[in-house]
Each structure stands twice: as structure tokens, then as C-alpha cells.
Short mmCIF file of C-alpha atoms in Angstrom, two decimals:
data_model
loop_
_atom_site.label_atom_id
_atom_site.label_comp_id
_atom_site.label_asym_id
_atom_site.label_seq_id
_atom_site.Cartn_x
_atom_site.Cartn_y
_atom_site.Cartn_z
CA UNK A 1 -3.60 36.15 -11.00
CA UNK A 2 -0.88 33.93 -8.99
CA UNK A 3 -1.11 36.16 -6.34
CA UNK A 4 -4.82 35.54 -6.07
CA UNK A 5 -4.99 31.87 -6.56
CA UNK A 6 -2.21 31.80 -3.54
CA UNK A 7 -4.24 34.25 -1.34
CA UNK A 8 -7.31 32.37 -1.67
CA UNK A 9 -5.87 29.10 -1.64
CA UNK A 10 -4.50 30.12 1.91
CA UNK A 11 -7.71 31.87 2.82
CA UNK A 12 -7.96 30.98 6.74
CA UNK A 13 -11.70 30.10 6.21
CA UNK A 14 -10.84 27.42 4.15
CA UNK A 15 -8.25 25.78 6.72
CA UNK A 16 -9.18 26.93 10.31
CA UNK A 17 -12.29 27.57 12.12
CA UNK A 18 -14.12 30.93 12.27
CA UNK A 19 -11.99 33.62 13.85
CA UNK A 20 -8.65 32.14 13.80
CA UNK A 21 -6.18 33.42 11.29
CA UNK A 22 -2.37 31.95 10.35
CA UNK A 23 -1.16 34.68 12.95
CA UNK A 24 -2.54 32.70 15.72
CA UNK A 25 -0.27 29.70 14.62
CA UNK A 26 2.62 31.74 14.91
CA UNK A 27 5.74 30.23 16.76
CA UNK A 28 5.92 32.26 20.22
CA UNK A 29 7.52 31.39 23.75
CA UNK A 30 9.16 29.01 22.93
CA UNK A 31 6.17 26.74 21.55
CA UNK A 32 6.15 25.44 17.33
CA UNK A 33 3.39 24.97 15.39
CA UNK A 34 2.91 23.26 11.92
CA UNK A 35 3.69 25.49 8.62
CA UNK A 36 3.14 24.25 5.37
CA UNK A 37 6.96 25.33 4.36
CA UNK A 38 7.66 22.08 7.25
CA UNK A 39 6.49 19.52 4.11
CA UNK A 40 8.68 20.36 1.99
CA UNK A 41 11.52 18.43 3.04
CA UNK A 42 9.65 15.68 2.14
CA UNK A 43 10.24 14.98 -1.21
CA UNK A 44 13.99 15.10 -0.83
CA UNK A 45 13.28 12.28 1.85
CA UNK A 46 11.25 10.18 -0.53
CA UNK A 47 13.83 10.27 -2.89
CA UNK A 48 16.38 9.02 0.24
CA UNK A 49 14.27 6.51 0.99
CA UNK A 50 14.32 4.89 -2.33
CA UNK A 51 18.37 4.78 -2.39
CA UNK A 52 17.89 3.21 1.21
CA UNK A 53 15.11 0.99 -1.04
CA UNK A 54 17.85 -0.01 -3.35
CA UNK A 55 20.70 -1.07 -1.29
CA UNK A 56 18.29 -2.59 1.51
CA UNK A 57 16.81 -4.71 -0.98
CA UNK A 58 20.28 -5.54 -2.77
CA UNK A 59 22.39 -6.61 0.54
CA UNK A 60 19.64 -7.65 3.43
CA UNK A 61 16.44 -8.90 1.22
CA UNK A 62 18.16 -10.62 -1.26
CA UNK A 63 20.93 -12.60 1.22
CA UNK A 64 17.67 -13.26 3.67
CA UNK A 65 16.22 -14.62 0.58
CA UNK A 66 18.75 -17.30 -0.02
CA UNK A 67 18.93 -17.94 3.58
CA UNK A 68 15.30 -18.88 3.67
CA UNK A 69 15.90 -20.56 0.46
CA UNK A 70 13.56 -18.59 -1.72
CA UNK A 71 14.20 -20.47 -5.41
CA UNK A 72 13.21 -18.88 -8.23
CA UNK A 73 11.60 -20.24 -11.04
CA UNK A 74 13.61 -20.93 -14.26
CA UNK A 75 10.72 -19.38 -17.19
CA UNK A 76 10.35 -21.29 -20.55
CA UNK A 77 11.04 -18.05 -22.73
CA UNK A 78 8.75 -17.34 -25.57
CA UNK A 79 10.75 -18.32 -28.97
CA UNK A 80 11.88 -14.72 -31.09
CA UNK A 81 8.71 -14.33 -33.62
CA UNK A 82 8.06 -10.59 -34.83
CA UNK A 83 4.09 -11.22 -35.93
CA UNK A 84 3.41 -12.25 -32.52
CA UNK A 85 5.93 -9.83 -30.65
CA UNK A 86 4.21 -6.99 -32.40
CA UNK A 87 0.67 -8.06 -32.22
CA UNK A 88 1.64 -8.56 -28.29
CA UNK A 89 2.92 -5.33 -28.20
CA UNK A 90 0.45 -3.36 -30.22
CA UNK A 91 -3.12 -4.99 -29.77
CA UNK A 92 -2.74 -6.75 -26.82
CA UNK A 93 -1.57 -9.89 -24.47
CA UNK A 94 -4.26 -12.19 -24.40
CA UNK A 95 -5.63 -12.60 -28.18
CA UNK A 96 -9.51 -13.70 -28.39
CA UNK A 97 -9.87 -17.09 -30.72
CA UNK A 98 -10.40 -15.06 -33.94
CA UNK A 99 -7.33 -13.18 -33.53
CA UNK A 100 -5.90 -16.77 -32.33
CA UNK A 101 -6.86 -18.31 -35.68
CA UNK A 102 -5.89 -15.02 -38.20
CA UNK A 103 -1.86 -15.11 -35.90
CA UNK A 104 -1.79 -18.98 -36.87
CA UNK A 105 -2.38 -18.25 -40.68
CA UNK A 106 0.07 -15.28 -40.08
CA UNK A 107 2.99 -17.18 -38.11
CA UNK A 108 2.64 -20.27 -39.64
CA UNK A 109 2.40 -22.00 -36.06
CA UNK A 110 -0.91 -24.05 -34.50
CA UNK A 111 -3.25 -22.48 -32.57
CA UNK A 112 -1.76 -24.16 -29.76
CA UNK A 113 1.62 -23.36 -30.49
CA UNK A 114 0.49 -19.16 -30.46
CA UNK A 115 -1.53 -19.67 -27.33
CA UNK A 116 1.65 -21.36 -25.75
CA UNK A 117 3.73 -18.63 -27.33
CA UNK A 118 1.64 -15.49 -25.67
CA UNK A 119 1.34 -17.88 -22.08
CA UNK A 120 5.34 -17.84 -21.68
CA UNK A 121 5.67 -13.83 -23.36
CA UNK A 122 2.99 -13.04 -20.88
CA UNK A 123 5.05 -15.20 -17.82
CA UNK A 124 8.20 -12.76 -18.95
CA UNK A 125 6.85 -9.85 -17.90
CA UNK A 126 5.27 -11.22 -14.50
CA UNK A 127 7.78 -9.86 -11.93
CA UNK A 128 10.64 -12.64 -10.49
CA UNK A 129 9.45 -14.15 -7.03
CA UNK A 130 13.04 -12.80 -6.00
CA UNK A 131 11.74 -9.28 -6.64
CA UNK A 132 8.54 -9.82 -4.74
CA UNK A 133 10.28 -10.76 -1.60
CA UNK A 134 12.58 -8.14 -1.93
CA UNK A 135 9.49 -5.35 -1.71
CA UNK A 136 8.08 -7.53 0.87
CA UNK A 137 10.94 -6.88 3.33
CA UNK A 138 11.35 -3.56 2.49
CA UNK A 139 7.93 -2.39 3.29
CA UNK A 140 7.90 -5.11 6.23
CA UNK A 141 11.21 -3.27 7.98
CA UNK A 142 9.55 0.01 7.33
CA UNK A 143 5.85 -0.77 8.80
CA UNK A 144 7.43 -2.42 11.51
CA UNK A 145 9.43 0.19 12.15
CA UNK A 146 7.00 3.06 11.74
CA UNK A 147 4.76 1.06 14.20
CA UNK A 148 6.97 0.77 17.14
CA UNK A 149 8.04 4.23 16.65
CA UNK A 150 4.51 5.35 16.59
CA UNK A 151 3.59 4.01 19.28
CA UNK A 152 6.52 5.32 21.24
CA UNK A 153 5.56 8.63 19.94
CA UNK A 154 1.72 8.43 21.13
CA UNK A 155 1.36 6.20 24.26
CA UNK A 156 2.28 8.61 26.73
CA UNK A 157 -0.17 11.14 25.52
CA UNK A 158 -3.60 11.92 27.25
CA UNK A 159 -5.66 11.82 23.85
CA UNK A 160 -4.58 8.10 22.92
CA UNK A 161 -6.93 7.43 26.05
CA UNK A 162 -9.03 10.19 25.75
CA UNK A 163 -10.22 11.32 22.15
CA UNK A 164 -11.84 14.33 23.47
CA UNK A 165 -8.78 15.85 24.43
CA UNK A 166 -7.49 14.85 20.40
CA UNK A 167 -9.43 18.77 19.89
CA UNK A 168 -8.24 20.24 23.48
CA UNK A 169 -6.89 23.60 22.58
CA UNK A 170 -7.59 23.05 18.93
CA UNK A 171 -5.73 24.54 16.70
CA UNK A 172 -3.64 26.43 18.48
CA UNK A 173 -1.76 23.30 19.65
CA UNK A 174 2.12 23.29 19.23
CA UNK A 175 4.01 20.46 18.08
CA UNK A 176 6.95 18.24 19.58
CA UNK A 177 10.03 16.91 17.63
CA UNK A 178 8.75 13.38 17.50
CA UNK A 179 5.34 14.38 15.95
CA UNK A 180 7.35 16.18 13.32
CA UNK A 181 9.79 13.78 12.53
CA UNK A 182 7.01 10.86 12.78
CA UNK A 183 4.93 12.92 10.24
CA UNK A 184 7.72 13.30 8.00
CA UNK A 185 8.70 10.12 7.55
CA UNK A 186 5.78 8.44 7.19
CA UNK A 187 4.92 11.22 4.50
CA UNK A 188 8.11 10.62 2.67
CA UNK A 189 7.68 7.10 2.63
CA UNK A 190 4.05 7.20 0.40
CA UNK A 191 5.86 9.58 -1.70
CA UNK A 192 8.59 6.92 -2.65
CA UNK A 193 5.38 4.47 -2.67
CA UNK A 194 3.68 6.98 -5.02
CA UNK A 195 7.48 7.30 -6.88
CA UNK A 196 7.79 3.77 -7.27
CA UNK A 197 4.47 2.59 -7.83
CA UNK A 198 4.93 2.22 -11.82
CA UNK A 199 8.24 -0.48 -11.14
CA UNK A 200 6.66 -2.01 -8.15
CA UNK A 201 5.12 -5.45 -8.14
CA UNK A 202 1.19 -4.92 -9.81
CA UNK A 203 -1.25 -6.32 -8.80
CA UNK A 204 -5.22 -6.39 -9.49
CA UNK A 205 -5.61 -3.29 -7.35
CA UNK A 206 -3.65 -0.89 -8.59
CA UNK A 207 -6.11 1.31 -8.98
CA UNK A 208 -6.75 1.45 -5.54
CA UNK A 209 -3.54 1.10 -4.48
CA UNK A 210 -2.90 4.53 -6.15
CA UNK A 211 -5.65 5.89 -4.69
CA UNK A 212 -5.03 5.05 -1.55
CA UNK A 213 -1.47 6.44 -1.66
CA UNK A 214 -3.10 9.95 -2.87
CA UNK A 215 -5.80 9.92 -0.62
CA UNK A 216 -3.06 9.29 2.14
CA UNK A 217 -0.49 11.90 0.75
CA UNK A 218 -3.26 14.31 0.58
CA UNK A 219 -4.92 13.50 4.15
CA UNK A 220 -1.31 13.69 6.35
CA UNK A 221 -0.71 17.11 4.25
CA UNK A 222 -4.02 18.75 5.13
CA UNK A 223 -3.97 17.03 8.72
CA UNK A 224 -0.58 19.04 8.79
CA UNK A 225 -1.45 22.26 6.97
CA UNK A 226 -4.94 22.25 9.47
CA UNK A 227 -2.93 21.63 12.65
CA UNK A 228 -5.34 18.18 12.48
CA UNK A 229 -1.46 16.27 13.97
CA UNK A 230 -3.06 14.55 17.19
CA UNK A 231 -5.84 12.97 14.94
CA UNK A 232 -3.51 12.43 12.61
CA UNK A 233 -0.82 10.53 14.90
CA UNK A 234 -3.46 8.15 15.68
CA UNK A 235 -4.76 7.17 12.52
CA UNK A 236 -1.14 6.85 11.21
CA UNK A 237 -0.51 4.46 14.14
CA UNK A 238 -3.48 2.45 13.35
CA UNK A 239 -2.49 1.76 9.61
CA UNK A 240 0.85 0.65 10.57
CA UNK A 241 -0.39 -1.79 12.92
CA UNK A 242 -1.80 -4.25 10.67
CA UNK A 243 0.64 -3.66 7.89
CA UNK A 244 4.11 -5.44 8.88
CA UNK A 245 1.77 -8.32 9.27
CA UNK A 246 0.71 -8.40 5.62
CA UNK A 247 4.05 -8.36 4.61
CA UNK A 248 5.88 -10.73 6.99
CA UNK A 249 3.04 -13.47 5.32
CA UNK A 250 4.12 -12.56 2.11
CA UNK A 251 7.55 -13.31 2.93
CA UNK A 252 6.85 -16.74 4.54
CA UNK A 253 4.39 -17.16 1.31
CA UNK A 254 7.53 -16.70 -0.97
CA UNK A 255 9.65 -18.72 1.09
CA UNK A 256 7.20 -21.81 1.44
CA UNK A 257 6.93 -21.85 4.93
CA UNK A 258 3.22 -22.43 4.57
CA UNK A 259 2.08 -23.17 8.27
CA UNK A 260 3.63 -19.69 9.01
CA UNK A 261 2.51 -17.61 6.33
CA UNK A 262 -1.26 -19.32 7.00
CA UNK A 263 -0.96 -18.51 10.94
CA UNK A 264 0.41 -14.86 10.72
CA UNK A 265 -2.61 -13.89 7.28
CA UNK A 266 -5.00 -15.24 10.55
CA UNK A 267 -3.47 -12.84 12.95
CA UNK A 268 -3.29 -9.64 10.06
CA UNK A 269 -7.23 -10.51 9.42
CA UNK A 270 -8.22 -10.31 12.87
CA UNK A 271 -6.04 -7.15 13.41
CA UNK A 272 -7.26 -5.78 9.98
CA UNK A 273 -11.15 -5.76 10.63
CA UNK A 274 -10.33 -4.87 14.24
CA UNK A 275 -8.23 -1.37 13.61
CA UNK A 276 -9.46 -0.76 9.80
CA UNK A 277 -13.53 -1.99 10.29
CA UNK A 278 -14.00 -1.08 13.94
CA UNK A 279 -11.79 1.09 15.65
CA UNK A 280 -11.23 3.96 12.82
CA UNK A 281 -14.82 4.06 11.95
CA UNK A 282 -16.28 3.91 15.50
CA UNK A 283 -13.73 5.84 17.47
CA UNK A 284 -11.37 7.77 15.24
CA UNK A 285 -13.68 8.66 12.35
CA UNK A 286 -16.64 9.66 15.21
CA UNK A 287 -13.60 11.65 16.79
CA UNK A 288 -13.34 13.64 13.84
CA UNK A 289 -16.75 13.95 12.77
CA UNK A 290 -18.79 14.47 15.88
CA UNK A 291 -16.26 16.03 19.06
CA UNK A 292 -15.19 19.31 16.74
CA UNK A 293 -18.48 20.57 16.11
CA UNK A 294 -18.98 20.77 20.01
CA UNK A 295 -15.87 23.35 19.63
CA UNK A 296 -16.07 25.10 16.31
CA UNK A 297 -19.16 25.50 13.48
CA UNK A 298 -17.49 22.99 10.92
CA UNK A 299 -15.39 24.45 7.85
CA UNK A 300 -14.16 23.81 4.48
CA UNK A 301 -10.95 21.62 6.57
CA UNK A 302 -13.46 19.68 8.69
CA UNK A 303 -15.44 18.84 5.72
CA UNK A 304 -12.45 18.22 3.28
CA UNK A 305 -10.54 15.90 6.12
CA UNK A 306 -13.84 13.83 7.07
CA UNK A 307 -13.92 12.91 3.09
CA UNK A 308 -10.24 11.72 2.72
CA UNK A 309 -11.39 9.93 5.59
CA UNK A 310 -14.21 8.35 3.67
CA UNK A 311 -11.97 7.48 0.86
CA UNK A 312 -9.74 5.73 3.21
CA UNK A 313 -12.44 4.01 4.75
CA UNK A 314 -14.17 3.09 1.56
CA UNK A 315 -10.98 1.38 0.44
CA UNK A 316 -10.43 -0.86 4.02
CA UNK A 317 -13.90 -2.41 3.27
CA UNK A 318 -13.08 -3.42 -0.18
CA UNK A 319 -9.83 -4.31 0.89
CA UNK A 320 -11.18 -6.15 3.85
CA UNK A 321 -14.38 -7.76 1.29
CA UNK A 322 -10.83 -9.51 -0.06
CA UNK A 323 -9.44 -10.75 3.07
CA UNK A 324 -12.64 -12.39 3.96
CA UNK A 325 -12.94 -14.44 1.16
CA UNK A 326 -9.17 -15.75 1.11
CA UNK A 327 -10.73 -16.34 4.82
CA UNK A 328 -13.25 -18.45 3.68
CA UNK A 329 -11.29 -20.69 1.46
CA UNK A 330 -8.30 -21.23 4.02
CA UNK A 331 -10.95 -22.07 6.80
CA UNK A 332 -13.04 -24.47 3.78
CA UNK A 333 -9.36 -26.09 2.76
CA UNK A 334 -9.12 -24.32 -0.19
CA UNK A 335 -6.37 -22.28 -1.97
CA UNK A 336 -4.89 -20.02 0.19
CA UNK A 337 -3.36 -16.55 -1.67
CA UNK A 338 -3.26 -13.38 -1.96
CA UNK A 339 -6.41 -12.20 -3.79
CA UNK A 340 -4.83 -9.16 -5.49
CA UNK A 341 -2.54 -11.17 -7.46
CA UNK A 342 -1.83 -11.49 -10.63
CA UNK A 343 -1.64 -15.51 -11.28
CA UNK A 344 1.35 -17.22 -13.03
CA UNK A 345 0.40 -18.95 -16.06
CA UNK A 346 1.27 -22.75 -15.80
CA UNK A 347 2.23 -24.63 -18.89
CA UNK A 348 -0.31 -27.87 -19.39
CA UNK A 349 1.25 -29.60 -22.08
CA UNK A 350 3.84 -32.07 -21.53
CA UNK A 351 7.27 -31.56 -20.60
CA UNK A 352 6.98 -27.77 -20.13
CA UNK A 353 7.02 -27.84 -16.37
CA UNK A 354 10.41 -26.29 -15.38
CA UNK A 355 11.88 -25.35 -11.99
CA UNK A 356 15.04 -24.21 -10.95
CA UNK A 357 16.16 -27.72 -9.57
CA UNK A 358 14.56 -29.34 -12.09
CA UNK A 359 13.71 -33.66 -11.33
CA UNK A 360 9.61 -33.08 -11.14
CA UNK A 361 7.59 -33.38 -14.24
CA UNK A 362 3.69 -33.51 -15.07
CA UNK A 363 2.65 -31.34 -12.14
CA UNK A 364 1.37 -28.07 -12.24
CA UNK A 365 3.75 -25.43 -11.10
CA UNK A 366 3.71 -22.81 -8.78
CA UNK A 367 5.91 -20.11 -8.05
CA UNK A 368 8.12 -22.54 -9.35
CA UNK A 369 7.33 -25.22 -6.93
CA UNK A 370 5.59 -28.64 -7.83
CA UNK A 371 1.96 -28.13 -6.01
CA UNK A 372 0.96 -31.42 -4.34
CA UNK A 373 -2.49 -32.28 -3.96
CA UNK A 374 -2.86 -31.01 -0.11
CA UNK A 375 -4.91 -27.72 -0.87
CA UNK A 376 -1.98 -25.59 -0.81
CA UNK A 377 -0.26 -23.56 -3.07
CA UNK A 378 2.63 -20.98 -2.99
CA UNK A 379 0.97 -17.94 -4.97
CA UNK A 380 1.08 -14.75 -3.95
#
């Protein structure tokens, strides 16, 4: 029964056009083509790249940190009280007013004191702006990185200025070390995304973000498996492009260099809807949907990578829906962050503001920074 599930799971129809078989992807005279056995090497790598994580993030982000003076805020801790810890634990983090009213009677505290008691438990669990910078560098280094190297890998080929000649030859087109090594690594990487995504920073779309690190896993393997690697080049390229930006204006975000981070989110929105809303749709998606079927009667592949393609897509608008609106509110005056955050609670009653320096009371905090009244604040 394994036997069959592999055979038709490998079924050429299902991963090359009609009248091509694996044999015609065989290595010959010198030239290499893709194999499936190629991937595996990439878990291995994932796992590398989160030791490289570790130490990167323990002895470059966290001494760049202090350079650029990233403080972190000292957190009023939520006093030791089993009722609450267990109701918090158990039935949830934000109690409704009933609940509220039938913890008072339990604890023996106010209302106010339990609401103040789940605001600083909840604030414990929100991750350390020391640890958000950290993943901020990390995936900056990496995107920047992976873009240059990209680049370097496709701007001396004929189908970055030509998509038609992205399905010359197709698939019986052999591959070069710097495609392989350019598809492994970025593979590995959303593996140690995917690995990591449970102690990573969460935010409001985590959903998606998992999703989109699937969907991505899933497309560069097929685009692999399929010998899909010049389409697949490209659209790699174009995701990195935008990304280092993103996280370069988180760092500046976390570091309070407001002007900077505000500036550089301008220049990642304009590159965003560019690449994401205009140039993947228009030219890369159209390359993939409309120049094959001029070759080849489409297939289960053609049909399978066009949909992770959707998905992708799909998840850029809503993502770029998000952008637009923090947008809006920069260019109105307003609060400038990142939408997918998850807010830190502030404490309201008196006294309870706390930063690391200390010396500034009766403001609200951010990030724990005193916000001013000049429209800006220092969430992420």
C-alpha cells in the first residue's frame, strides 16, 4: 500500500507536462537537474540556522541594542494570588465583569484591584522589547542578505528581462550552483521560521503568519520538485526586497529613533504595494498562469503552483489592507505602529507608571517610554 501511495504520489502526470517522465530530468553531460532527494538537506540547515539564531541574537543584537540605547521597561509584577493565577490560567486572561465581580468575592480584593491584577499578569507574558529587537535584526541580516544574494544570483540572466524565456526549454532546464544553494537557504530559513514560530514574538496575525510560512514551504518545494526554479528565483527575489525594510523600521521603532523608523515604513509601503500588489500579480503571476499554456496543456503542477500562488497573493493584500491604514494615520498625524501588534497594557491609576530610569510620573507609558503629546508613540 506504501508502495502505491509513493508511485502515485510521484506519478509524472501529476508533476510534469504530458509526455515527459522523471527520466527526462536525468543528470547527463555534464548538466544537473532538480531531484526531490536535493531538499532534504534542508531541515538539517533550519536547525543550523537557529544555533546561528541564538548566538547572533546573544552577541550582535543584543550589544547593537545597548549601543542604540534600546531600554527596557521595568514591569509592575502581578502580586502571588492562586484564585486569580488559576482562573488566569484555566478560563482565561481577560475576565468579563461577572467573572470580575464573582474573583472579587473570591480574592477578597476590589474590582479594581483584580482588573489591575490580570493588566500586569497579562503585561508578564507580553514578550521584553529586548527580545523584539533581537528577532528584528535577525530576520533584518537575513532578508538583507538573501536580497543582495538574490539578486546577484538572477540579474545576469535573460528571463529577469524577459519572462517568456522563465518557460524556455521547460522542464528540461538544468540547474547552476547558485540556484541550488539560493533555494536552499531560503528554504531552510522558513523552516526555522516555521520551527520557531511558537517562541517567536506573536502578534495579531499569526494565523497568517503560519500560513504564509506553509504556503511558502510548500510553493519553493513544488517549484523545486516541478523544475518551476527560474519562476521561482524571481518570486523569491521579490519577497526579499521589501522585507529588510520592515524590519530595519522595527528596529529604529524599538530604539526611538522615530523620524527614521517613520521615513524607512514610507519607503517599505511604497516598495510593498509596488513588488507584492503590482509586479507579482501583473508580471510574475501572468508569467505563470498565461506563457505555459502556450507550451504545454496545463497539469495537476500548473494548477497546484498557480494556487500557492493565490494564497500568497491573498495574504499581500490583507497584509497590504494593514499597511495602508497605519498609512493613513501617519499621513493624518496620528499613531504611528505596527498594526499586527499586540498592545502593552498601561497602568492608569496613580503611581503605577514605571520605567527603567524611573523620574516621570502620571504619563502614559509606552514601551517603557513616557509618550508626550506630539502624536507619536513607540509601539510596535
Amino acid at each position: 500500500m506504501l508502495q502505491t501511495l509513493y508511485d502515485y504520489f510521484w506519478w509524472e502526470r501529476l508533476w510534469l507536462p504530458v509526455n515527459l517522465t522523471w527520466a527526462d530530468l536525468e543528470d547527463r553531460d555534464g548538466r544537473v537537474y532538480a531531484k526531490a532527494s536535493d531538499l532534504y538537506i534542508t531541515l538539517p540547515l533550519a536547525l543550523l540556522f537557529l544555533i546561528v539564531r541564538y548566538f547572533f541574537e546573544l552577541y550582535v543584537a543584543t550589544p547593537l541594542a545597548a549601543l542604540l540605547n534600546v531600554k527596557e521597561k521595568t514591569r509592575l509584577r502581578a502580586p502571588p494570588n492562586a484564585t486569580l493565577e488559576h482562573f488566569y490560567l484555566t478560563s482565561g486572561k481577560q475576565p468579563k465583569q461577572v467573572e470580575v465581580e464573582l474573583l472579587s468575592r473570591q480574592s477578597g480584593l476590589s474590582g479594581r484591584q483584580v482588573e489591575r491584577w490580570f493588566r500586569r499578569r497579562r503585561n508578564q507574558d507580553r514578550p521584553s522589547l529586548l527580545k523584539k529587537f533581537r528577532e528584528a535584526s535577525w530576520r533584518f541580516t537575513f532578508y538583507l542578505i538573501a536580497f543582495i544574494a538574490g539578486m546577484a544570483v538572477i540579474v545576469d540572466k535573460p528571463w529577469f528581462y524577459d519572462m517568456r524565456k522563465v518557460w524556455e526549454g521547460y522542464p528540461i532546464q538544468s540547474i547552476i550552483p547558485s540556484q541550488y544553494w539560493y533555494y536552499m537557504i531560503e528554504l531552510s530559513f522558513y523552516w526555522s521560521l516555521l520551527f520557531s514560530i511558537a517562541s517567536d514574538v506573536k502578534r495579531k496575525d499569526f494565523k497568517e503568519q503560519i500560513i504564509h510560512h506553509v504556503a511558502t514551504i510548500i510553493l519553493l518545494s513544488f517549484s523545486w520538485f516541478a523544475n518551476y526554479l527560474r519562476a521561482g528565483t524571481l518570486i523569491m527575489a521579490l519577497h526579499d526586497s521589501s522585507d529588510y525594510l520592515l524590519e530595519s523600521a522595527k528596529m529604529f521603532n524599538y530604539a526611538g529613533w522615530k523620524n527614521t523608523c517613520n521615513n524607512i515604513f514610507i519607503v517599505f509601503a511604497i516598495v510593498f504595494i509596488i513588488t507584492r500588489l503590482v509586479i507579482l500579480p501583473f508580471w510574475i503571476l501572468h508569467c505563470t498562469l498565461v506563457y505555459p499554456l502556450e507550451l504545454y496543456p496545463a497539469f495537476f503542477g500548473y494548477y497546484f503552483f498557480n494556487a500557492m500562488m493565490g494564497v500568497l497573493q491573498t495574504l499581500h493584500i490583507f497584509w497590504a489592507y494593514l499597511i495602508l491604514r497605519m498609512a493613513h494615520k501617519f499621513i493624518t498625524g496620528k499613531l504611528v505602529e505596527d498594526e499586527r501588534s499586540d498592545r502593552e497594557e498601561t497602568e492608569s491609576s496613580e503611581g503605577e507608571e514605571a520605567t527603567a530610569g524611573g523620574g516621570v510620573k502620571s504619563r502614559p507609558l509606552a514601551n517603557g517610554h513616557p509618550v508626550f503629546n506630539n502624536n507619536h508613540r513607540k509601539n510596535d
